[in-house]
Tab-separated table of C-alpha atoms in Angstrom:
chain	number	residue	atom	x	y	z
A	1	MET	CA	-0.142	0.245	0.218
A	2	SER	CA	1.652	3.353	-0.475
A	3	LYS	CA	1.812	6.513	1.309
A	4	ALA	CA	-0.588	8.456	-0.580
A	5	SER	CA	-3.956	5.710	-0.192
A	6	LEU	CA	-2.958	5.903	4.025
A	7	ARG	CA	-3.802	10.039	3.608
A	8	ARG	CA	-7.143	11.471	5.421
A	9	PRO	CA	-9.631	12.374	2.642
A	10	ARG	CA	-9.565	16.016	2.390
A	11	GLY	CA	-11.580	18.284	5.213
A	12	THR	CA	-11.807	15.284	7.824
A	13	ARG	CA	-9.454	14.541	10.936
A	14	ASP	CA	-8.392	12.317	13.053
A	15	PHE	CA	-9.119	12.603	16.659
A	16	LEU	CA	-5.741	11.420	18.603
A	17	PRO	CA	-7.171	10.232	22.029
A	18	TRP	CA	-6.303	13.215	23.938
A	19	ASP	CA	-7.821	15.268	21.249
A	20	MET	CA	-11.334	13.170	22.332
A	21	ILE	CA	-11.002	13.924	25.022
A	22	LYS	CA	-11.447	17.512	25.401
A	23	ARG	CA	-14.353	16.667	22.521
A	24	ARG	CA	-15.800	14.707	24.678
A	25	TYR	CA	-16.189	17.550	27.606
A	26	VAL	CA	-17.572	19.343	24.670
A	27	ILE	CA	-20.204	16.890	24.033
A	28	GLU	CA	-21.100	15.573	27.934
A	29	THR	CA	-21.366	19.591	28.936
A	30	ILE	CA	-24.118	20.320	25.624
A	31	ARG	CA	-25.788	16.909	26.845
A	32	SER	CA	-26.179	18.004	30.004
A	33	VAL	CA	-27.726	21.011	29.482
A	34	PHE	CA	-29.914	19.494	27.255
A	35	GLU	CA	-31.853	17.138	28.999
A	36	LEU	CA	-31.593	19.854	31.688
A	37	TYR	CA	-34.377	21.143	29.737
A	38	GLY	CA	-35.903	18.106	28.390
A	39	PHE	CA	-34.732	17.422	25.525
A	40	ASP	CA	-34.879	13.393	25.424
A	41	GLU	CA	-32.308	11.617	22.465
A	42	ILE	CA	-32.561	10.418	19.058
A	43	GLU	CA	-30.175	9.870	16.472
A	44	THR	CA	-30.818	8.697	12.547
A	45	PRO	CA	-28.885	7.119	9.624
A	46	ALA	CA	-25.966	8.888	8.059
A	47	PHE	CA	-28.036	8.675	4.821
A	48	GLU	CA	-30.975	9.181	3.691
A	49	PHE	CA	-33.337	9.018	0.511
A	50	LEU	CA	-31.967	12.084	-1.600
A	51	GLU	CA	-35.040	13.530	-2.444
A	52	VAL	CA	-35.407	13.491	0.628
A	53	LEU	CA	-32.184	15.944	1.669
A	54	THR	CA	-32.792	17.792	-1.578
A	55	ALA	CA	-36.870	18.554	-0.387
A	56	LYS	CA	-35.821	22.818	0.937
A	57	CYS	CA	-32.703	23.081	1.344
A	58	GLY	CA	-31.548	25.741	-1.422
A	59	PRO	CA	-29.337	24.983	-4.390
A	60	ASP	CA	-25.774	26.108	-2.651
A	61	VAL	CA	-26.573	22.964	0.383
A	62	LYS	CA	-27.710	20.993	-3.013
A	63	GLU	CA	-24.240	21.348	-4.583
A	64	GLN	CA	-22.339	20.145	-1.134
A	65	ILE	CA	-24.370	16.434	-0.821
A	66	TYR	CA	-22.523	13.490	-1.246
A	67	ALA	CA	-25.071	11.746	-2.986
A	68	PHE	CA	-24.263	8.601	-5.287
A	69	LYS	CA	-26.220	5.504	-6.103
A	70	ASP	CA	-26.995	2.530	-3.889
A	71	LYS	CA	-26.602	-1.530	-5.505
A	72	ALA	CA	-30.160	-1.472	-5.987
A	73	GLY	CA	-29.791	2.451	-8.184
A	74	ARG	CA	-32.153	4.112	-5.421
A	75	ASP	CA	-30.807	7.960	-4.923
A	76	LEU	CA	-29.375	8.214	-1.442
A	77	GLY	CA	-26.805	10.976	0.037
A	78	LEU	CA	-25.244	11.545	2.758
A	79	ARG	CA	-27.396	14.432	5.603
A	80	PHE	CA	-26.038	17.547	5.809
A	81	ASP	CA	-27.525	18.601	8.467
A	82	LEU	CA	-29.820	17.118	11.560
A	83	THR	CA	-33.027	18.773	11.708
A	84	VAL	CA	-34.068	17.475	7.365
A	85	PRO	CA	-33.774	14.113	9.296
A	86	LEU	CA	-36.252	14.910	12.278
A	87	ALA	CA	-38.806	16.441	9.557
A	88	ARG	CA	-38.730	12.835	7.691
A	89	ILE	CA	-39.385	10.984	11.480
A	90	VAL	CA	-41.455	13.154	12.634
A	91	ALA	CA	-43.638	13.139	9.220
A	92	SER	CA	-43.641	9.572	9.554
A	93	ASN	CA	-45.024	9.427	13.833
A	94	PRO	CA	-47.138	11.700	13.447
A	95	ASN	CA	-48.676	10.762	16.912
A	96	LEU	CA	-46.286	12.381	18.271
A	97	PRO	CA	-47.184	13.577	22.026
A	98	LYS	CA	-45.931	17.180	21.627
A	99	PRO	CA	-44.249	19.449	21.734
A	100	PHE	CA	-42.288	16.777	20.392
A	101	LYS	CA	-38.525	17.637	22.315
A	102	ARG	CA	-35.196	16.123	20.882
A	103	TYR	CA	-31.715	16.615	21.197
A	104	CYS	CA	-29.440	14.917	18.367
A	105	ILE	CA	-25.763	14.687	19.281
A	106	SER	CA	-23.915	13.506	15.290
A	107	ARG	CA	-21.593	13.555	12.098
A	108	VAL	CA	-23.127	15.880	9.303
A	109	TRP	CA	-20.999	15.799	6.120
A	110	ARG	CA	-20.644	19.099	3.301
A	111	TYR	CA	-18.441	19.041	0.284
A	112	GLU	CA	-17.333	22.497	0.841
A	113	GLU	CA	-13.979	24.285	0.754
A	114	PRO	CA	-11.934	23.509	3.630
A	115	GLN	CA	-10.881	26.380	6.179
A	116	SER	CA	-10.514	26.870	9.413
A	117	GLY	CA	-13.530	25.745	11.171
A	118	ARG	CA	-15.442	24.186	8.021
A	119	PHE	CA	-15.036	20.997	7.559
A	120	ARG	CA	-16.356	18.099	5.164
A	121	GLU	CA	-16.984	15.933	7.649
A	122	PHE	CA	-17.986	18.037	11.031
A	123	TRP	CA	-20.319	17.335	14.643
A	124	GLN	CA	-23.293	19.200	15.340
A	125	ALA	CA	-25.326	19.126	18.642
A	126	ASP	CA	-29.188	19.869	17.790
A	127	ALA	CA	-31.996	21.014	20.361
A	128	ASP	CA	-35.182	20.764	18.408
A	129	ILE	CA	-38.679	21.734	19.471
A	130	VAL	CA	-41.703	20.466	17.117
A	131	GLY	CA	-45.415	20.966	17.756
A	132	SER	CA	-45.535	24.566	18.845
A	133	SER	CA	-45.418	27.851	17.141
A	134	LYS	CA	-45.552	29.858	20.164
A	135	MET	CA	-42.026	32.946	20.921
A	136	ASP	CA	-41.968	30.996	24.296
A	137	SER	CA	-40.254	28.026	21.927
A	138	ASP	CA	-37.839	29.896	20.125
A	139	ALA	CA	-36.984	31.450	23.573
A	140	GLU	CA	-36.273	27.858	24.246
A	141	VAL	CA	-33.775	26.686	22.127
A	142	ILE	CA	-31.600	29.832	22.310
A	143	ALA	CA	-31.889	30.316	26.117
A	144	VAL	CA	-30.416	26.238	26.072
A	145	ALA	CA	-27.596	27.000	23.862
A	146	ILE	CA	-26.665	30.010	25.905
A	147	SER	CA	-26.736	27.704	29.022
A	148	CYS	CA	-24.215	25.198	26.520
A	149	LEU	CA	-21.854	27.782	25.988
A	150	LYS	CA	-21.818	29.696	30.233
A	151	LYS	CA	-21.221	25.667	31.110
A	152	LEU	CA	-18.574	25.328	28.793
A	153	GLY	CA	-17.012	28.549	29.981
A	154	MET	CA	-17.273	30.757	27.390
A	155	LYS	CA	-18.328	34.550	27.809
A	156	ASN	CA	-17.870	36.837	24.563
A	157	PHE	CA	-20.300	35.663	22.627
A	158	LYS	CA	-23.587	37.242	21.373
A	159	VAL	CA	-26.469	35.936	19.854
A	160	ARG	CA	-27.690	37.895	16.436
A	161	LEU	CA	-31.886	37.495	15.897
A	162	ASN	CA	-33.578	38.357	13.166
A	163	ASN	CA	-37.052	37.320	10.818
A	164	ARG	CA	-37.696	35.416	6.902
A	165	LYS	CA	-40.684	37.827	7.415
A	166	ILE	CA	-38.403	40.652	8.113
A	167	LEU	CA	-36.425	39.871	5.030
A	168	GLU	CA	-39.637	39.401	3.232
A	169	SER	CA	-40.568	42.639	3.957
A	170	ILE	CA	-37.592	44.283	2.839
A	171	ALA	CA	-37.671	42.368	-0.062
A	172	SER	CA	-41.197	43.509	-0.823
A	173	SER	CA	-40.127	47.553	0.448
A	174	ALA	CA	-37.327	47.108	-2.744
A	175	ASN	CA	-39.800	45.434	-5.187
A	176	VAL	CA	-38.162	42.033	-5.161
A	177	ASP	CA	-40.152	39.543	-7.518
A	178	LYS	CA	-40.906	37.239	-4.892
A	179	GLU	CA	-40.165	34.464	-6.802
A	180	LEU	CA	-36.879	36.248	-6.534
A	181	SER	CA	-36.990	36.648	-2.348
A	182	LEU	CA	-35.285	32.861	-1.522
A	183	SER	CA	-32.368	33.711	-3.919
A	184	VAL	CA	-31.467	37.791	-2.631
A	185	PHE	CA	-31.717	35.725	1.120
A	186	ARG	CA	-29.162	33.341	0.171
A	187	ALA	CA	-26.783	36.191	-1.373
A	188	ILE	CA	-26.977	37.929	2.264
A	189	ASP	CA	-26.064	34.946	3.825
A	190	LYS	CA	-23.042	35.328	2.558
A	191	LEU	CA	-22.517	38.690	3.841
A	192	ASP	CA	-19.508	37.418	6.527
A	193	LYS	CA	-18.029	35.800	3.549
A	194	ILE	CA	-17.637	38.269	0.282
A	195	GLY	CA	-18.295	41.082	1.946
A	196	HIS	CA	-21.253	43.939	0.818
A	197	GLU	CA	-19.322	44.081	-2.090
A	198	GLY	CA	-20.005	41.005	-3.167
A	199	VAL	CA	-23.527	40.681	-2.116
A	200	LYS	CA	-24.375	43.834	-4.010
A	201	HIS	CA	-22.691	41.642	-7.367
A	202	GLU	CA	-24.107	39.312	-6.144
A	203	LEU	CA	-27.482	40.195	-6.106
A	204	LYS	CA	-26.791	41.753	-9.528
A	205	LYS	CA	-26.586	38.913	-11.257
A	206	LEU	CA	-29.741	38.140	-9.687
A	207	GLY	CA	-31.115	41.531	-11.980
A	208	LEU	CA	-31.681	43.846	-8.790
A	209	THR	CA	-31.078	47.193	-9.730
A	210	ASP	CA	-29.142	49.371	-8.576
A	211	LEU	CA	-31.868	51.410	-6.644
A	212	GLN	CA	-33.374	48.246	-5.197
A	213	ILE	CA	-29.637	46.848	-4.565
A	214	LEU	CA	-29.375	50.135	-2.479
A	215	THR	CA	-32.481	49.424	-0.667
A	216	ILE	CA	-31.557	46.393	0.292
A	217	MET	CA	-28.318	47.125	1.632
A	218	ASP	CA	-28.898	49.461	3.988
A	219	GLN	CA	-32.135	47.513	5.483
A	220	ILE	CA	-29.884	44.928	5.778
A	221	SER	CA	-27.353	47.421	7.710
A	222	LYS	CA	-29.666	47.841	10.616
A	223	SER	CA	-28.811	45.985	13.874
A	224	GLY	CA	-29.019	46.728	17.523
A	225	ASN	CA	-31.877	47.109	20.494
A	226	ILE	CA	-35.450	46.009	18.962
A	227	ASP	CA	-37.355	49.526	19.079
A	228	VAL	CA	-35.099	51.639	17.814
A	229	ILE	CA	-34.798	49.222	14.364
A	230	GLU	CA	-38.755	49.041	13.901
A	231	LYS	CA	-39.234	52.276	14.461
A	232	GLU	CA	-35.941	52.994	12.231
A	233	ILE	CA	-38.063	50.422	9.371
A	234	SER	CA	-41.166	51.319	9.940
A	235	ASN	CA	-42.315	53.144	7.038
A	236	MET	CA	-41.374	49.814	4.716
A	237	LEU	CA	-43.031	47.336	6.936
A	238	THR	CA	-45.496	45.351	4.884
A	239	ALA	CA	-48.539	43.425	7.615
A	240	GLU	CA	-46.036	40.220	7.117
A	241	GLY	CA	-42.603	42.224	8.688
A	242	ARG	CA	-44.557	43.732	11.312
A	243	GLU	CA	-45.203	39.792	12.216
A	244	GLY	CA	-41.633	39.559	11.863
A	245	ILE	CA	-40.763	42.707	14.603
A	246	ASN	CA	-42.736	40.675	16.624
A	247	GLU	CA	-42.003	37.936	17.565
A	248	LEU	CA	-38.555	38.778	18.033
A	249	ALA	CA	-40.434	41.369	20.256
A	250	GLU	CA	-41.755	38.360	22.069
A	251	ILE	CA	-38.449	35.837	21.938
A	252	ILE	CA	-36.077	38.982	23.547
A	253	SER	CA	-39.035	38.824	26.905
A	254	ASN	CA	-39.270	35.759	27.365
A	255	LEU	CA	-35.087	36.071	27.234
A	256	GLU	CA	-35.069	38.534	29.872
A	257	LEU	CA	-36.854	35.207	32.026
A	258	TYR	CA	-33.961	33.861	31.156
A	259	GLY	CA	-31.365	36.186	32.405
A	260	TYR	CA	-30.573	36.333	28.825
A	261	SER	CA	-30.996	38.840	26.929
A	262	SER	CA	-28.102	41.002	27.272
A	263	TYR	CA	-26.367	38.533	25.303
A	264	VAL	CA	-29.131	38.814	22.421
A	265	VAL	CA	-28.635	41.554	19.441
A	266	VAL	CA	-30.636	41.919	16.365
A	267	ASP	CA	-29.820	41.935	12.910
A	268	LEU	CA	-31.217	42.797	10.091
A	269	SER	CA	-28.391	41.356	8.248
A	270	LEU	CA	-28.888	38.068	9.551
A	271	ALA	CA	-30.214	35.197	6.376
A	272	ARG	CA	-29.429	31.122	7.257
A	273	GLY	CA	-28.690	29.955	4.093
A	274	LEU	CA	-31.211	27.960	4.272
A	275	ASP	CA	-34.457	28.025	2.427
A	276	TYR	CA	-36.814	25.827	5.026
A	277	TYR	CA	-36.599	28.565	7.369
A	278	THR	CA	-39.927	31.053	7.508
A	279	GLY	CA	-39.225	32.988	11.034
A	280	PRO	CA	-37.023	34.025	13.132
A	281	ILE	CA	-33.613	32.751	12.866
A	282	PHE	CA	-30.520	33.426	15.237
A	283	GLU	CA	-26.443	32.650	15.536
A	284	VAL	CA	-24.484	32.990	17.976
A	285	SER	CA	-20.526	34.461	17.017
A	286	ALA	CA	-17.674	34.587	19.948
A	287	GLU	CA	-15.276	37.148	20.252
A	288	THR	CA	-12.542	35.440	19.420
A	289	THR	CA	-9.284	35.672	17.286
A	290	ILE	CA	-9.027	32.608	15.551
A	291	ASN	CA	-11.753	32.905	12.609
A	292	VAL	CA	-13.934	29.795	12.919
A	293	GLY	CA	-17.592	31.411	12.149
A	294	SER	CA	-20.488	30.775	13.907
A	295	VAL	CA	-20.922	28.309	16.660
A	296	ALA	CA	-24.583	27.929	17.246
A	297	GLY	CA	-27.280	28.563	14.362
A	298	GLY	CA	-31.256	27.958	14.137
A	299	GLY	CA	-34.487	29.430	13.196
A	300	ARG	CA	-37.989	27.894	12.608
A	301	TYR	CA	-39.484	25.370	10.177
A	302	ASP	CA	-42.495	25.141	9.642
A	303	ASN	CA	-43.741	23.906	6.779
A	304	LEU	CA	-40.711	21.451	6.220
A	305	ILE	CA	-42.907	18.354	8.218
A	306	GLU	CA	-45.722	19.506	5.830
A	307	LEU	CA	-43.359	19.086	3.157
A	308	LEU	CA	-42.159	15.726	3.343
A	309	GLY	CA	-45.172	14.242	3.551
A	310	GLY	CA	-46.640	14.973	7.273
A	311	PRO	CA	-49.464	17.194	8.257
A	312	PRO	CA	-48.524	21.087	9.069
A	313	THR	CA	-46.434	21.295	12.344
A	314	PRO	CA	-44.756	23.764	13.274
A	315	ALA	CA	-40.761	23.915	14.614
A	316	THR	CA	-37.935	25.332	15.231
A	317	GLY	CA	-34.820	24.745	16.426
A	318	ILE	CA	-30.863	25.684	17.455
A	319	SER	CA	-27.817	23.392	16.086
A	320	LEU	CA	-24.133	23.908	18.273
A	321	GLY	CA	-21.606	23.258	15.458
A	322	VAL	CA	-19.707	20.803	18.085
A	323	ASP	CA	-16.097	21.480	16.649
A	324	ARG	CA	-15.333	25.093	16.839
A	325	ILE	CA	-16.598	25.475	20.090
A	326	VAL	CA	-14.358	23.559	20.714
A	327	GLU	CA	-11.493	25.314	18.681
A	328	VAL	CA	-12.382	28.474	20.329
A	329	LEU	CA	-12.654	26.702	23.506
A	330	ASP	CA	-9.057	25.205	23.378
A	331	GLU	CA	-7.300	28.347	22.051
A	332	ALA	CA	-8.352	30.365	25.228
A	333	CYS	CA	-7.174	27.053	27.091
A	334	MET	CA	-10.495	25.925	28.781
A	335	LEU	CA	-10.728	22.184	27.878
A	336	PRO	CA	-8.828	19.601	29.882
A	337	SER	CA	-5.729	19.188	28.697
A	338	ILE	CA	-4.623	15.498	30.192
A	339	LYS	CA	-4.112	12.941	27.489
A	340	THR	CA	-5.592	9.647	28.919
A	341	LEU	CA	-8.791	9.332	31.347
A	342	THR	CA	-6.836	6.404	32.710
A	343	GLN	CA	-6.369	6.770	36.583
A	344	VAL	CA	-3.815	3.593	37.787
A	345	PHE	CA	-1.669	1.786	36.203
A	346	VAL	CA	-1.004	-1.082	38.466
A	347	ALA	CA	2.649	-2.452	37.728
A	348	TYR	CA	4.473	-5.507	38.473
A	349	VAL	CA	8.137	-6.579	39.578
A	350	ASN	CA	8.190	-9.791	38.130
A	351	GLN	CA	5.769	-12.214	36.606
A	352	SER	CA	5.709	-14.334	39.550
A	353	VAL	CA	3.631	-11.347	41.373
A	354	LYS	CA	1.243	-10.752	37.622
A	355	SER	CA	-1.609	-13.085	38.501
A	356	GLU	CA	-2.116	-10.414	41.825
A	357	ALA	CA	-1.288	-7.375	39.211
A	358	LEU	CA	-4.438	-8.489	38.075
A	359	ARG	CA	-6.584	-9.068	40.601
A	360	THR	CA	-5.333	-6.440	42.287
A	361	ALA	CA	-6.306	-4.126	39.030
A	362	GLU	CA	-10.257	-5.611	39.212
A	363	ARG	CA	-10.390	-4.985	42.481
A	364	LEU	CA	-10.191	-1.189	41.583
A	365	ARG	CA	-11.788	-1.006	38.063
A	366	ALA	CA	-15.231	-2.126	40.652
A	367	GLU	CA	-14.182	0.660	42.346
A	368	GLY	CA	-15.050	2.239	40.212
A	369	LEU	CA	-11.706	3.356	39.570
A	370	LYS	CA	-9.957	3.417	35.621
A	371	VAL	CA	-6.630	1.412	35.534
A	372	GLU	CA	-4.793	-0.159	32.660
A	373	VAL	CA	-1.950	-3.330	33.468
A	374	ASP	CA	1.180	-4.247	31.462
A	375	LEU	CA	0.044	-6.597	28.998
A	376	MET	CA	3.948	-6.417	26.909
A	377	GLY	CA	5.672	-8.734	29.551
A	378	ARG	CA	8.340	-5.648	30.241
A	379	LYS	CA	9.743	-4.978	33.585
A	380	LEU	CA	9.501	-2.576	36.025
A	381	ASP	CA	10.956	0.430	35.346
A	382	ARG	CA	9.699	0.400	31.557
A	383	GLN	CA	6.455	-0.297	32.720
A	384	LEU	CA	6.558	2.988	34.826
A	385	LYS	CA	8.389	4.727	31.922
A	386	TYR	CA	4.947	3.630	29.878
A	387	ALA	CA	2.754	4.788	32.528
A	388	ASP	CA	4.473	8.091	32.522
A	389	ALA	CA	4.352	9.298	29.115
A	390	LYS	CA	1.158	8.112	29.375
A	391	GLY	CA	0.229	10.466	31.462
A	392	ILE	CA	-1.122	8.302	33.906
A	393	PRO	CA	-0.844	10.466	37.395
A	394	TYR	CA	-0.708	7.090	39.511
A	395	ALA	CA	0.799	3.274	39.856
A	396	VAL	CA	-0.005	1.168	42.490
A	397	ILE	CA	3.461	-1.584	42.591
A	398	VAL	CA	2.876	-5.335	43.197
A	399	GLY	CA	6.019	-7.247	44.799
A	400	PRO	CA	6.650	-10.232	46.545
A	401	GLU	CA	7.869	-8.453	49.787
A	402	GLU	CA	4.703	-6.659	49.972
A	403	LEU	CA	2.458	-9.380	49.398
A	404	LYS	CA	3.579	-11.183	52.130
A	405	LEU	CA	2.564	-8.180	54.504
A	406	GLY	CA	-0.583	-7.685	52.407
A	407	VAL	CA	0.320	-4.079	51.593
A	408	TYR	CA	0.913	-1.952	48.218
A	409	LYS	CA	3.181	0.640	46.893
A	410	LEU	CA	1.345	3.436	45.433
A	411	ARG	CA	3.344	5.624	43.232
A	412	ASP	CA	2.469	9.963	42.663
A	413	MET	CA	3.752	9.554	38.661
A	414	ARG	CA	3.475	13.865	38.840
A	415	ASN	CA	5.932	14.052	41.945
A	416	ARG	CA	7.866	10.424	42.062
A	417	LYS	CA	6.395	10.244	46.219
A	418	GLU	CA	5.722	6.907	47.280
A	419	GLN	CA	3.762	5.957	50.486
A	420	THR	CA	2.806	1.949	51.682
A	421	LEU	CA	-1.111	1.076	52.138
A	422	ASN	CA	-3.112	-2.005	52.509
A	423	LEU	CA	-6.088	-2.616	49.958
A	424	GLN	CA	-8.691	-0.530	51.646
A	425	GLU	CA	-6.426	2.118	52.456
A	426	LEU	CA	-5.320	2.156	49.258
A	427	ILE	CA	-8.648	2.176	47.559
A	428	ARG	CA	-9.580	4.865	49.614
A	429	THR	CA	-6.808	6.873	48.463
A	430	LEU	CA	-7.343	6.250	44.758
A	431	LYS	CA	-10.895	7.545	45.011
A	432	LEU	CA	-9.709	10.620	46.518
A	433	SER	CA	-7.434	11.883	44.765
A	434	ALA	CA	-9.710	10.431	41.561
A	435	TYR	CA	-12.631	12.892	42.970
A	436	SER	CA	-10.101	15.469	43.119
A	437	LEU	CA	-8.589	15.265	39.572
A	438	SER	CA	-12.464	15.596	38.315
A	439	GLN	CA	-12.788	19.064	39.869
């Protein structure tokens, strides 16, 4: 096999044990917050029928789907997000109790240009509420995302809010044909990537006049307090746009009850690229020295479940980008820096006490300790060097003389201090040490 064949596919990564410790910490923290808010976990297949994935994703995302035919010639694709599979589940299970509150933490795939914070295989952590049309649900999924980031220790972040209904109103005030509005939103969604001039160029390609482009760019430049923005754009708001403003005001009012309204800013340039959004949309941006883009985003998608064959069902949700959150926290040195989760290495002086070393390891595991024992038949010094290289904090040394006395040597691998303990003392000391290490 050539060296070239050992390369990873572009846009993918390998995660070694110390990487996975960091990722697992982030994922399990997010999972714990989701469950605190009453969300239950589901999982869906990695691939779906292509017609399901492409039902309402938009042409840009459609181009990013890893599509293929199976051996029977059926058109399939790897899921590009976790929302469409959820919509399919609800469409095929219409009798689920409502609201249906689910979370899913898993891989998704998009064929796009890899860069900082953007990969072709990545992890999302989604929390969605299906069945409620009230803004209480939108406020709750935003609150869940804020709670996750706060529990992870992230401080400098903002939640940007907008509403597709307001964007529709802006497009209408610029006399943009209704059938062009989604294309306009997709162009606006590229603002952070291509800048104002790039967006103007995209709008020009859609056939908009200079006046239309000027009107749109002027309106989407507004951000800040909801009351101020409403006054600034009141003369161009349609009935639909006013409904969008009222929905945002209600979300912010609810977030005040959570104590989270200070994180929120209304930003009319926020568009979100997926076509299935129908109302409030939101993104979370972190202030960091590395450019990873948003760390979370979502919105309301009231028509998607019906589009996939289910009954009319309102829904909203938010997705946290696990990979980006890990990058931000790692850059700020806010993630565990240990190399292994193993707490104890049981070493033996020679082969005559190997069986006792194995029994000791099992006794410690029965107490809930994470234990490794030598499997290579190495001499004691080599065993201890291995434990040290791996970053295992404690070594229990089993020797013939100690066994006669019914004791063990416990070595702290960080400072090389040793103490001699009987089995009960050993267990108590290691459990207390393991607890302090976990804090």
